[in-house]
PDB file of C-alpha atoms in Angstrom:
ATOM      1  CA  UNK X1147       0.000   0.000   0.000  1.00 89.00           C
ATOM      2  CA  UNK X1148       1.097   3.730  -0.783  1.00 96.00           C
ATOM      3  CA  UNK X1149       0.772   6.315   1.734  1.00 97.00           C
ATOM      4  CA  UNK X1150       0.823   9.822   1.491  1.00 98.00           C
ATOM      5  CA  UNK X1151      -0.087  12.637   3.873  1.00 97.00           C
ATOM      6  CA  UNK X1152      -2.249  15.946   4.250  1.00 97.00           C
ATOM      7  CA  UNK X1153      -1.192  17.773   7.237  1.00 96.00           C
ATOM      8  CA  UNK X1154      -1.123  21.276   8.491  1.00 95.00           C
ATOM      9  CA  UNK X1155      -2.262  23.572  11.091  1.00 95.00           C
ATOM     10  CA  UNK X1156      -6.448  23.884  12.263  1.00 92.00           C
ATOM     11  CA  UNK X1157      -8.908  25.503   9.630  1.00 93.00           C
ATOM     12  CA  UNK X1158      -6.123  25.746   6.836  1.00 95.00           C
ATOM     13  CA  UNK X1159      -7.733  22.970   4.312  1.00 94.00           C
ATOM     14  CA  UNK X1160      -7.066  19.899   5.448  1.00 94.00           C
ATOM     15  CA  UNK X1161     -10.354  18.151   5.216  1.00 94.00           C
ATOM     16  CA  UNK X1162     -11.465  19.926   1.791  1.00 96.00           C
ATOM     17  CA  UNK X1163      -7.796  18.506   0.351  1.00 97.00           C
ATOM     18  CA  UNK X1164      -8.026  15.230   1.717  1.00 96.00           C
ATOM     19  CA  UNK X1165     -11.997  15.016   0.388  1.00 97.00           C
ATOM     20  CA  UNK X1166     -11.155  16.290  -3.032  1.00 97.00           C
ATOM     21  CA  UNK X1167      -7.821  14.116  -3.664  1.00 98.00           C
ATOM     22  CA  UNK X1168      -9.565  11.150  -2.072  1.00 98.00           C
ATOM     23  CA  UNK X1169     -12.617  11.376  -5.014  1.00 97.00           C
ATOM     24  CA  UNK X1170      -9.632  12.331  -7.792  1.00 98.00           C
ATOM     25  CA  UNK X1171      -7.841   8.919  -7.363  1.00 98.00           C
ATOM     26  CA  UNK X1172     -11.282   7.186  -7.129  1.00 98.00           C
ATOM     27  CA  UNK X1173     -12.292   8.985 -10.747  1.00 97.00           C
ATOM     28  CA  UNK X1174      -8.290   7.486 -12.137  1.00 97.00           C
ATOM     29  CA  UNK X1175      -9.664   3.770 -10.698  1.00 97.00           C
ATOM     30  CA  UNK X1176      -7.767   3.600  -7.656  1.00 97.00           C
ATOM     31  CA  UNK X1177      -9.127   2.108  -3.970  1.00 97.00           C
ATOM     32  CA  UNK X1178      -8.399   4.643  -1.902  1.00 97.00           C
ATOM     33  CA  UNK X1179      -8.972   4.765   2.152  1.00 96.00           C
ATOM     34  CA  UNK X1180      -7.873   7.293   4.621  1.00 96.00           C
ATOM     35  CA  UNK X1181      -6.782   7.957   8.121  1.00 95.00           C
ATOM     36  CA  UNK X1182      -7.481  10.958  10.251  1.00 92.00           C
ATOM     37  CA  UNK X1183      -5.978  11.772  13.955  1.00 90.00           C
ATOM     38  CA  UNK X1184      -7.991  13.212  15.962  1.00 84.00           C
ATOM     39  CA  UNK X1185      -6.255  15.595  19.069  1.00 74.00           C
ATOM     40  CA  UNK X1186      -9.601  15.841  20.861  1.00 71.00           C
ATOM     41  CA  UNK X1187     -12.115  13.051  22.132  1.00 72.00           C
ATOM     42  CA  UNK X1188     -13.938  11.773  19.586  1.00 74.00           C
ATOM     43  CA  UNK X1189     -16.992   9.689  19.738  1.00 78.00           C
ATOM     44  CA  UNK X1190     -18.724   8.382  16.316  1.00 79.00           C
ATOM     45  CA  UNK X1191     -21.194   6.622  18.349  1.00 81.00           C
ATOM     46  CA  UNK X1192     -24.386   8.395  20.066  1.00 84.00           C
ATOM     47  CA  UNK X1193     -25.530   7.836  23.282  1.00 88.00           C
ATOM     48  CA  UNK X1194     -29.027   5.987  23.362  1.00 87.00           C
ATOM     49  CA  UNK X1195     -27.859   3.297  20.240  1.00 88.00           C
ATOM     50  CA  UNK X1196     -27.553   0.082  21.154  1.00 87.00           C
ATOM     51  CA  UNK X1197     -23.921   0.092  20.386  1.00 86.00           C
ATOM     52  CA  UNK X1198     -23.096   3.226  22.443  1.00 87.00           C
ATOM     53  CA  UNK X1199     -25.029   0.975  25.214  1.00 88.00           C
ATOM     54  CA  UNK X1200     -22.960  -1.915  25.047  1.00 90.00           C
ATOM     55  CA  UNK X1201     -19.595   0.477  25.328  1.00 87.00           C
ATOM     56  CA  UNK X1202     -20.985   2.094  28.330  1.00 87.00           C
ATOM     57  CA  UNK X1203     -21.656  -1.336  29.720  1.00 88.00           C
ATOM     58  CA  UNK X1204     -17.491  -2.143  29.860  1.00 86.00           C
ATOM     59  CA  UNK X1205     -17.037  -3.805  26.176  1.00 88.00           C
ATOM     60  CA  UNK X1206     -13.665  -3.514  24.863  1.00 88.00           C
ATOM     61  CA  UNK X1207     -14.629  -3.592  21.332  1.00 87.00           C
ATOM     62  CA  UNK X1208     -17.736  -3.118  19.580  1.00 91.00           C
ATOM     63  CA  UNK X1209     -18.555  -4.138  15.547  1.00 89.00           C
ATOM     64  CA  UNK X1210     -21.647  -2.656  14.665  1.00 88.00           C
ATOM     65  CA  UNK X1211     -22.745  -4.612  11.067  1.00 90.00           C
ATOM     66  CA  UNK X1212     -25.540  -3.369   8.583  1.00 90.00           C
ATOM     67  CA  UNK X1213     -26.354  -4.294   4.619  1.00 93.00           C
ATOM     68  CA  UNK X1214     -24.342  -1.179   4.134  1.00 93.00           C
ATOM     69  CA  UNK X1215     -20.889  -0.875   6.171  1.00 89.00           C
ATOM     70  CA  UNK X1216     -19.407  -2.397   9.137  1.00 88.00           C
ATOM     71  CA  UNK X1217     -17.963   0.016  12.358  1.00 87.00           C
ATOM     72  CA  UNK X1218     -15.695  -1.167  14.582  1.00 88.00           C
ATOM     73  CA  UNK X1219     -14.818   0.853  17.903  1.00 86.00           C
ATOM     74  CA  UNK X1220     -12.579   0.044  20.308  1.00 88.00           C
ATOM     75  CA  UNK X1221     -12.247   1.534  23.817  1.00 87.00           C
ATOM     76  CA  UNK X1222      -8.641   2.520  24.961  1.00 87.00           C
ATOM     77  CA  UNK X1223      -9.415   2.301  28.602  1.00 87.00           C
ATOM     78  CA  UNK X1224      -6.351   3.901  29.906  1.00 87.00           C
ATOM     79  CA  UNK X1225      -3.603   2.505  27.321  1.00 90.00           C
ATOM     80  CA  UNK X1226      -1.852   4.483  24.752  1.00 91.00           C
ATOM     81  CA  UNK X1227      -2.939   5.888  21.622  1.00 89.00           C
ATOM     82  CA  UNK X1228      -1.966   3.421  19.197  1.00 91.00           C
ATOM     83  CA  UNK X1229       1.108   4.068  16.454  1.00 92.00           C
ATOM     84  CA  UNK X1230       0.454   4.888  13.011  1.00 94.00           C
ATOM     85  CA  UNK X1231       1.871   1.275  12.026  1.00 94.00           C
ATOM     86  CA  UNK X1232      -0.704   0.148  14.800  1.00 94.00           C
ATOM     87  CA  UNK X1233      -3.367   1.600  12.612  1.00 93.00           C
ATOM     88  CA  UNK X1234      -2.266   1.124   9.313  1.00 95.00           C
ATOM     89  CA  UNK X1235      -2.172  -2.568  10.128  1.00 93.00           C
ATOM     90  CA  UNK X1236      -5.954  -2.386  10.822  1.00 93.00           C
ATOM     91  CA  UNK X1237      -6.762  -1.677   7.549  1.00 94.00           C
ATOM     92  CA  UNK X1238      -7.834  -3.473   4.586  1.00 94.00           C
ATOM     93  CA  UNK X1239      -5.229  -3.359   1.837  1.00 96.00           C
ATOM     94  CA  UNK X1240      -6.006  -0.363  -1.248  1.00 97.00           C
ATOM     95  CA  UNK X1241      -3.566   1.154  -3.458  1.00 97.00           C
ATOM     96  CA  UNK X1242      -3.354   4.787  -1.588  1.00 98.00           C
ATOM     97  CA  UNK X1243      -3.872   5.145   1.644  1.00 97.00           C
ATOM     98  CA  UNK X1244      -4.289   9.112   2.353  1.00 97.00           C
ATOM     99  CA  UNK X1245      -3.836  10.343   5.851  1.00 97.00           C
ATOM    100  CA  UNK X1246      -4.636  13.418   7.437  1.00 95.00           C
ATOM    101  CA  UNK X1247      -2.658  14.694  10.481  1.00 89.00           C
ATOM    102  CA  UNK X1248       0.413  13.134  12.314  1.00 91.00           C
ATOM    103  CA  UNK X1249       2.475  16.158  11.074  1.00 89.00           C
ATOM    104  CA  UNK X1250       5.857  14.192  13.152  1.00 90.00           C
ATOM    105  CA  UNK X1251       5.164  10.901  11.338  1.00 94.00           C
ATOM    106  CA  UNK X1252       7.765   9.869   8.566  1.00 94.00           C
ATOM    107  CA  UNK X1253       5.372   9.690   5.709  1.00 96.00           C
ATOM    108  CA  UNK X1254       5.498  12.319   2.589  1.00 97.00           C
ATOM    109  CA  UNK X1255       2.817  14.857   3.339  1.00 97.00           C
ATOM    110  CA  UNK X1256       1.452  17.809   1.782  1.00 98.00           C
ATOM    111  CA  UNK X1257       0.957  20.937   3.675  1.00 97.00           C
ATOM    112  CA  UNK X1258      -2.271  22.558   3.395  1.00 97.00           C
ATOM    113  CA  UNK X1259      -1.976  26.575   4.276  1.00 97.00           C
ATOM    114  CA  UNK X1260      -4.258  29.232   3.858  1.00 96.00           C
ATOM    115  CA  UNK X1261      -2.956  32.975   4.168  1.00 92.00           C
ATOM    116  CA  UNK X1262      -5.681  33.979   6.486  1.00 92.00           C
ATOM    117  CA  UNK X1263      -5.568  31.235   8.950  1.00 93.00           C
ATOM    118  CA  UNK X1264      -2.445  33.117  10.351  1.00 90.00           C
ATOM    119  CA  UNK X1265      -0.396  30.089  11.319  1.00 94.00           C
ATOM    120  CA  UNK X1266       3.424  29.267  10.801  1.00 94.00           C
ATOM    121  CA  UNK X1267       4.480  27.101   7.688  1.00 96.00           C
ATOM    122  CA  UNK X1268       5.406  23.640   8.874  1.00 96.00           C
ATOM    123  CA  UNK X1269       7.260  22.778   5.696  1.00 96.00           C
ATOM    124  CA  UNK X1270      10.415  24.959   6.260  1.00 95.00           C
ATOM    125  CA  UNK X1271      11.612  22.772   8.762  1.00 91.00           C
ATOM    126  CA  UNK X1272      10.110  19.049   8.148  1.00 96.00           C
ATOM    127  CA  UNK X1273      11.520  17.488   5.297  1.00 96.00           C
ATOM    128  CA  UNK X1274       8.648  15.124   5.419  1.00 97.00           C
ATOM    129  CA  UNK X1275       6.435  17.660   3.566  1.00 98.00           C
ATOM    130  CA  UNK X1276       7.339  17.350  -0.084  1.00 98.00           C
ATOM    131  CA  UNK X1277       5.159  20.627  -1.207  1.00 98.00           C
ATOM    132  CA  UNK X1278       2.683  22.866  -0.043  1.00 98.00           C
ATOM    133  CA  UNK X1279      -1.644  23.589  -1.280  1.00 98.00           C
ATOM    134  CA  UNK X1280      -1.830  26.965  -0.469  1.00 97.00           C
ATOM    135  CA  UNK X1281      -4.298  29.877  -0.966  1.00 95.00           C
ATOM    136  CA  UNK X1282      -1.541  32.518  -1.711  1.00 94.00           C
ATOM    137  CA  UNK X1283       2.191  32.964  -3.197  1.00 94.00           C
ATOM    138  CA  UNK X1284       5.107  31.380  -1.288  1.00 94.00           C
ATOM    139  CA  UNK X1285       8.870  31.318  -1.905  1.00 93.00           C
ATOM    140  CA  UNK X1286      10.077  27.852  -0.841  1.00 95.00           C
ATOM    141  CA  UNK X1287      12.571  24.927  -1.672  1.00 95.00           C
ATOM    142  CA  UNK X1288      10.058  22.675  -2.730  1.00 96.00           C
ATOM    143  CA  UNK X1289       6.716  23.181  -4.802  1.00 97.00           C
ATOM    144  CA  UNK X1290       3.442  25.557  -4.139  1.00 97.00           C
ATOM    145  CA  UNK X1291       0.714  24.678  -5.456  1.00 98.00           C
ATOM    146  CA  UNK X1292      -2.960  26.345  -5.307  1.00 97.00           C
ATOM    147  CA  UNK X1293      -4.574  24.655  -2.659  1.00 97.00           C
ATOM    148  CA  UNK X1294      -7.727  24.033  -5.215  1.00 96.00           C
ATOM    149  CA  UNK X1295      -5.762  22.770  -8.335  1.00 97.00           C
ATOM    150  CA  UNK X1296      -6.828  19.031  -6.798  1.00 97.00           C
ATOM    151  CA  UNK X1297      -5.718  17.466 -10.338  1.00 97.00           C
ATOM    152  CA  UNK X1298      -2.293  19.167  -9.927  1.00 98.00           C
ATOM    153  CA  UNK X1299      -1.670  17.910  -6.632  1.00 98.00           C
ATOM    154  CA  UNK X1300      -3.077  14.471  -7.352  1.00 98.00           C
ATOM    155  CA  UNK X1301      -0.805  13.980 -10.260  1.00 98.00           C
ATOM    156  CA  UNK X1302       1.975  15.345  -8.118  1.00 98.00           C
ATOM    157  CA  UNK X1303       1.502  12.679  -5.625  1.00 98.00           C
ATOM    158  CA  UNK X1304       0.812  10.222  -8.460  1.00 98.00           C
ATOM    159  CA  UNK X1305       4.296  10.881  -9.528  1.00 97.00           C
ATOM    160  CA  UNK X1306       5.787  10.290  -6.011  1.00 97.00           C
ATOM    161  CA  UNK X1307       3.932   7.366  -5.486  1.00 97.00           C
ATOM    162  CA  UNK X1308       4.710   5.699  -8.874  1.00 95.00           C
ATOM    163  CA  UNK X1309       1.114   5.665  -9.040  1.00 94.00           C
TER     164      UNK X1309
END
C-alpha cells in the first residue's frame, strides 16, 4: 500500500484537500482509504444506540454490522494511543492510503496553508512535507501549489507514489 499525507495547522484545508484528492484517485480507478488523527475526544457513536449501550456497559470492542458498512470501535481504557503502524495494520489493503494529520510521522505529506488562517508554515523545517496547497504565493525549496488545483496535486503525488 502507498501512503501519502495531508497535514497542516487547524482551519487551513485539510479536510477539503483530503476530500477532493480522495474522489480524484477514485475517478483514475484507484481504492483509496484514509486515516485521520484526531487531538480531541472523539466519539462516532451516540448515546441511546444500542452500540453506544454496550460500550458504556465495559465492552472492549464493539462491531456494529448493517447491509451497508461495518464500524468497529474500540475503547482505549487507559492505554496508549496506538502508532500509526498500529493503525495502518488495521486496515484493509487499497492502493493509496491518504492520511490526514500526524504532522511528526515519517510519511510524505502535503501541507495545506491558507494565508488567512495566520499560522506558521510547517514545511520549512520538516523534510517530510514534499510541497505545499496553499491559498496565496510562497517562496520555498520545494513546490506551491494552489490549494484548489486538486488534479495538480493528485498527479503530483501520483508521480511520487509511482502511481
Amino acid at each position: 500500500m502507498k501512503l501519502y499525507g495531508v497535514t497542516g495547522w487547524k482551519n487551513n484545508g485539510k479536510t477539503g484537500l483530503m476530500e477532493r484528492l480522495v474522489a480524484a484517485f477514485c475517478v483514475r480507478g484507484l481504492t483509496v482509504s484514509t486515516l485521520k488523527h484526531a487531538h480531541h475526544a472523539t466519539d462516532v457513536d451516540q448515546p441511546g444506540t444500542d452500540s453506544h449501550r454496550h460500550r458504556s456497559a465495559g465492552a472492549s470492542e464493539v462491531l456494529l454490522a448493517s447491509p451497508r458498512r461495518v464500524a468497529i470501535m474500540q475503547e482505549l481504557r487507559g492505554a496508549p494511543e496506538p502508532s500509526l503502524t498500529e493503525l495502518l495494520a488495521r486496515m484493509r489493503p487499497v492502493d493509496l492510503i491518504l492520511i490526514e494529520g500526524f504532522k511528526r510521522e515519517l510519511h510524505p505529506k502535503i501541507e495545506a496553508y491558507r494565508g488567512a488562517a495566520d499560522t506558521p508554515l510547517i514545511a520549512p523545517g520538516d523534510p517530510t512535507i514534499r510541497a505545499v496547497a496553499s491559498d496565496c504565493a510562497l517562496e520555498l525549496d520545494r513546490p506551491v501549489f494552489d490549494l484548489d488545483d486538486t488534479q495538480v496535486i493528485a498527479d503530483f503525488i501520483a508521480t511520487e507514489l509511482g502511481l
